[in-house]
Tab-separated table of C-alpha atoms in Angstrom:
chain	number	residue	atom	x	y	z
A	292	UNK	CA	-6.630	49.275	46.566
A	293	UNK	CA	-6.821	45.694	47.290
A	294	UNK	CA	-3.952	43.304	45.747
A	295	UNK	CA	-5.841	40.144	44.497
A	296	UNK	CA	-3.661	36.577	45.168
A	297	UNK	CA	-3.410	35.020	42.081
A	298	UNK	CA	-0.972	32.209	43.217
A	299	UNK	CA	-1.969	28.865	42.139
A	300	UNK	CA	-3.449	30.197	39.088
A	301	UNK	CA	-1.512	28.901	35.942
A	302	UNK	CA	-1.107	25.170	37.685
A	303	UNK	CA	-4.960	25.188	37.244
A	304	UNK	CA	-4.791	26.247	33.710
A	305	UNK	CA	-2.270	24.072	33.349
A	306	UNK	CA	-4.024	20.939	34.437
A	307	UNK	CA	-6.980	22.415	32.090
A	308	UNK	CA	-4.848	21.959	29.011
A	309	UNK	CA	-2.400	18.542	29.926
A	310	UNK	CA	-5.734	16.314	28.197
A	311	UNK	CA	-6.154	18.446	25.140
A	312	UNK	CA	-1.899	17.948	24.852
A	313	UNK	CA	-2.577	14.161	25.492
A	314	UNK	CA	-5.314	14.318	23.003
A	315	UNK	CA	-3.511	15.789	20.385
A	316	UNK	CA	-0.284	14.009	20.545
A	317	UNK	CA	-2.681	10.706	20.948
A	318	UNK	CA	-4.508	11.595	17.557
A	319	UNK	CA	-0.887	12.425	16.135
A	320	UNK	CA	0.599	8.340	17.307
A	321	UNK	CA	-2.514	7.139	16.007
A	322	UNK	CA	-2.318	9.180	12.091
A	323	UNK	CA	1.401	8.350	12.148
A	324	UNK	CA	0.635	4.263	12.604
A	325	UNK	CA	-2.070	4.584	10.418
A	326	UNK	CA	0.014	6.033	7.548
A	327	UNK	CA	2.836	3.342	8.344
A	328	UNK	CA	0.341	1.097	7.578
A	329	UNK	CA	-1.004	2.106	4.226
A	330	UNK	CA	3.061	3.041	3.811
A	331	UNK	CA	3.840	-1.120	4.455
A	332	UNK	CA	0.591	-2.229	2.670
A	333	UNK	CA	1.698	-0.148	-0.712
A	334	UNK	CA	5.376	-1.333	-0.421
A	335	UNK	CA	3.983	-5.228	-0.499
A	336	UNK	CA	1.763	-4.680	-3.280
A	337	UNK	CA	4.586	-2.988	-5.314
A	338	UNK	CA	7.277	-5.906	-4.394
A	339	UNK	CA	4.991	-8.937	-5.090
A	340	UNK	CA	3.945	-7.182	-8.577
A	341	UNK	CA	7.661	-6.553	-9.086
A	342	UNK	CA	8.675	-9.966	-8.179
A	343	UNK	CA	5.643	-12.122	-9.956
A	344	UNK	CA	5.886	-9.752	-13.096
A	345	UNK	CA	10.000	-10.428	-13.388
A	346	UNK	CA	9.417	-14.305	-12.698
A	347	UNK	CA	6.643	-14.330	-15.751
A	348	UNK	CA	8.205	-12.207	-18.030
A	349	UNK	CA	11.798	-13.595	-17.323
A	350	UNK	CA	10.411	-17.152	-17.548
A	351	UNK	CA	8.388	-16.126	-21.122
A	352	UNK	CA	11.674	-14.529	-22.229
A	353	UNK	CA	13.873	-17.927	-21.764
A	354	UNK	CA	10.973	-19.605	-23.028
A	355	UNK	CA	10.719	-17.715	-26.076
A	356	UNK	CA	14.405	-17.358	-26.785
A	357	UNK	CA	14.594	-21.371	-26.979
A	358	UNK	CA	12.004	-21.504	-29.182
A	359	UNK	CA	12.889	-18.909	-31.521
A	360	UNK	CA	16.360	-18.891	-31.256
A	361	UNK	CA	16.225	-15.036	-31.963
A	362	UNK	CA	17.843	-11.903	-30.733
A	363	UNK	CA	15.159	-10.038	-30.212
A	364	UNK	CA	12.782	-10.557	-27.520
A	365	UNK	CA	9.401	-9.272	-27.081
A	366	UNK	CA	7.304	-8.950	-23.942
A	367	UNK	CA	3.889	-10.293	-24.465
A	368	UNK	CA	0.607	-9.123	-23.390
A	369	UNK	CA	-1.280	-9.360	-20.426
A	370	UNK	CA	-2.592	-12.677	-21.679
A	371	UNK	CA	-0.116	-14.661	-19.427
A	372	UNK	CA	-1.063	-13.357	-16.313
A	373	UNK	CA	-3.049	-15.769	-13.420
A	374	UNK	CA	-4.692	-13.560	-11.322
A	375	UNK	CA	-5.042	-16.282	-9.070
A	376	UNK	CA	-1.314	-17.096	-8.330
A	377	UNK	CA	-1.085	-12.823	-8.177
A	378	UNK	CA	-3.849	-12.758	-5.271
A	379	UNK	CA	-2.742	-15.390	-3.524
A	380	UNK	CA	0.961	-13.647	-3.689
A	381	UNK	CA	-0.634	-10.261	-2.454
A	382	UNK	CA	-3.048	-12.205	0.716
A	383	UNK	CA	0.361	-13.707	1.676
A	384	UNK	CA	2.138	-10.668	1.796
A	385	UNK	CA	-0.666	-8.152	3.268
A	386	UNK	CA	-1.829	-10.661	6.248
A	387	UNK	CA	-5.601	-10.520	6.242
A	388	UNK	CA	-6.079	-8.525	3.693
A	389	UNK	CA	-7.783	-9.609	0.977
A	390	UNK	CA	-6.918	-7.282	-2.256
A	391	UNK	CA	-9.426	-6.844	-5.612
A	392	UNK	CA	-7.042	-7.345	-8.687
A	393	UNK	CA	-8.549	-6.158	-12.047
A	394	UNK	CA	-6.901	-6.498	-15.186
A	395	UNK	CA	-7.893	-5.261	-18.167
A	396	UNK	CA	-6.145	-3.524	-21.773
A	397	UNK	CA	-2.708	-3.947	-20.790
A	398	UNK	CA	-3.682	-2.284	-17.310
A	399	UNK	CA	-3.481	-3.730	-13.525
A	400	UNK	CA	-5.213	-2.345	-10.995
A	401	UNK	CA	-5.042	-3.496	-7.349
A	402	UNK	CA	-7.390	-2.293	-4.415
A	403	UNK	CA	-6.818	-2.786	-0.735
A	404	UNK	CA	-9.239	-1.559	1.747
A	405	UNK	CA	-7.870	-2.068	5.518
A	406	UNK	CA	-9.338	-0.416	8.866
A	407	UNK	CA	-6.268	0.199	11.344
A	408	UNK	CA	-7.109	0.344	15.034
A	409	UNK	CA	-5.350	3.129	16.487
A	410	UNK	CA	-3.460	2.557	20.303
A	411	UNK	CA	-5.527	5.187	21.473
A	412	UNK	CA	-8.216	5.070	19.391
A	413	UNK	CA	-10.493	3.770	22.145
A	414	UNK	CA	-9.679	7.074	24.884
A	415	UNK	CA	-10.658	9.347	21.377
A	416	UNK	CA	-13.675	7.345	20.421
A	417	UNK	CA	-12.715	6.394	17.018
A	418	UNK	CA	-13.610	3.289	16.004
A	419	UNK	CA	-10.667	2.460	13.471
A	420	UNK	CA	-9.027	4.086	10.585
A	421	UNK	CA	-10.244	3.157	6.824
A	422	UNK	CA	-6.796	3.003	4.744
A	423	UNK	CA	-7.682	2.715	0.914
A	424	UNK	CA	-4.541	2.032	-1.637
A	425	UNK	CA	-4.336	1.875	-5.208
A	426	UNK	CA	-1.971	0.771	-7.342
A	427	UNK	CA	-2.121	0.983	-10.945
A	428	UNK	CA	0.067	-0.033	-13.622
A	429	UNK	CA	0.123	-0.569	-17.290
A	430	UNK	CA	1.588	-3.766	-19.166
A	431	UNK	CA	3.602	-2.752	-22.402
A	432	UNK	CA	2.811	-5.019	-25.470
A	433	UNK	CA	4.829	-6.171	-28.525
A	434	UNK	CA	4.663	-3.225	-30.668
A	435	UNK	CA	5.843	-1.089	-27.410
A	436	UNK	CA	8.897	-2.938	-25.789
A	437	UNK	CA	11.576	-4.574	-27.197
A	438	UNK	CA	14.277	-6.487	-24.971
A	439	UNK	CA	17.816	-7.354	-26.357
């Protein structure tokens, strides 16, 4: 019987699979910035509805309090809020994004719609990522909160 040479066999294989590696760990970078993204874009929109809701409601409270001269506080409705001063808040924070704020029966509902360009993105053929985020929150009225 003849003994076939198989030397230099599994460097060729190997050389077949180093751009499906590449590929994959490429696609992996480009998920993992992507999701930092959305990650940073739903931390803003949480802080600058933290912040603008505390400055509102704190400046209503010491408002209220030296008018009334009462004890008990209440937190108003969503009457008070300027959607305007919120969205400009939220296109400061996000850079170039421009979020869709919708406020209605004590709810707020923000929508951001991004696309991410990946680093690699262009070797894959993918033209960007679409990140979509969604925050929603509800406003608590008279009869439901009560601040001392």
């Amino acid at each position: 019987m003849m003994k076939l040479n198989n030397k230099g066999q599994s460097l060729v294989l190997f050389i077949l699979i180093i751009p499906i590696i590449l590929g994959i760990m490429a696609l992996v970078i480009d998920i993992g910035c992507a999701l930092t993204k959305k990650n940073e874009i739903d931390k803003s929109i949480e802080f600058v509805l933290d912040y603008y809701l505390r400055e509102n409601i704190s400046n209503e409270l010491n408002q209220e309090k030296s008018d009334n001269n009462s004890e008990d506080i209440y937190l108003e409705n969503d009457s008070s809020i300027d959607t305007n001063a919120l969205k400009v808040l939220l296109e400061y924070n996000l850079k170039d994004i421009e979020p869709i704020i919708n406020i209605d029966n004590q709810e707020i509902i923000i929508k951001v719609e991004t696309n991410v360009e990946g680093i690699f993105s262009k070797m894959l053929n993918v033209k960007a990522f679409k990140i979509k985020s969604e925050y929603k929150g509800y406003l608590e009225s008279k009869s439901q909160e009560k601040i001392k």
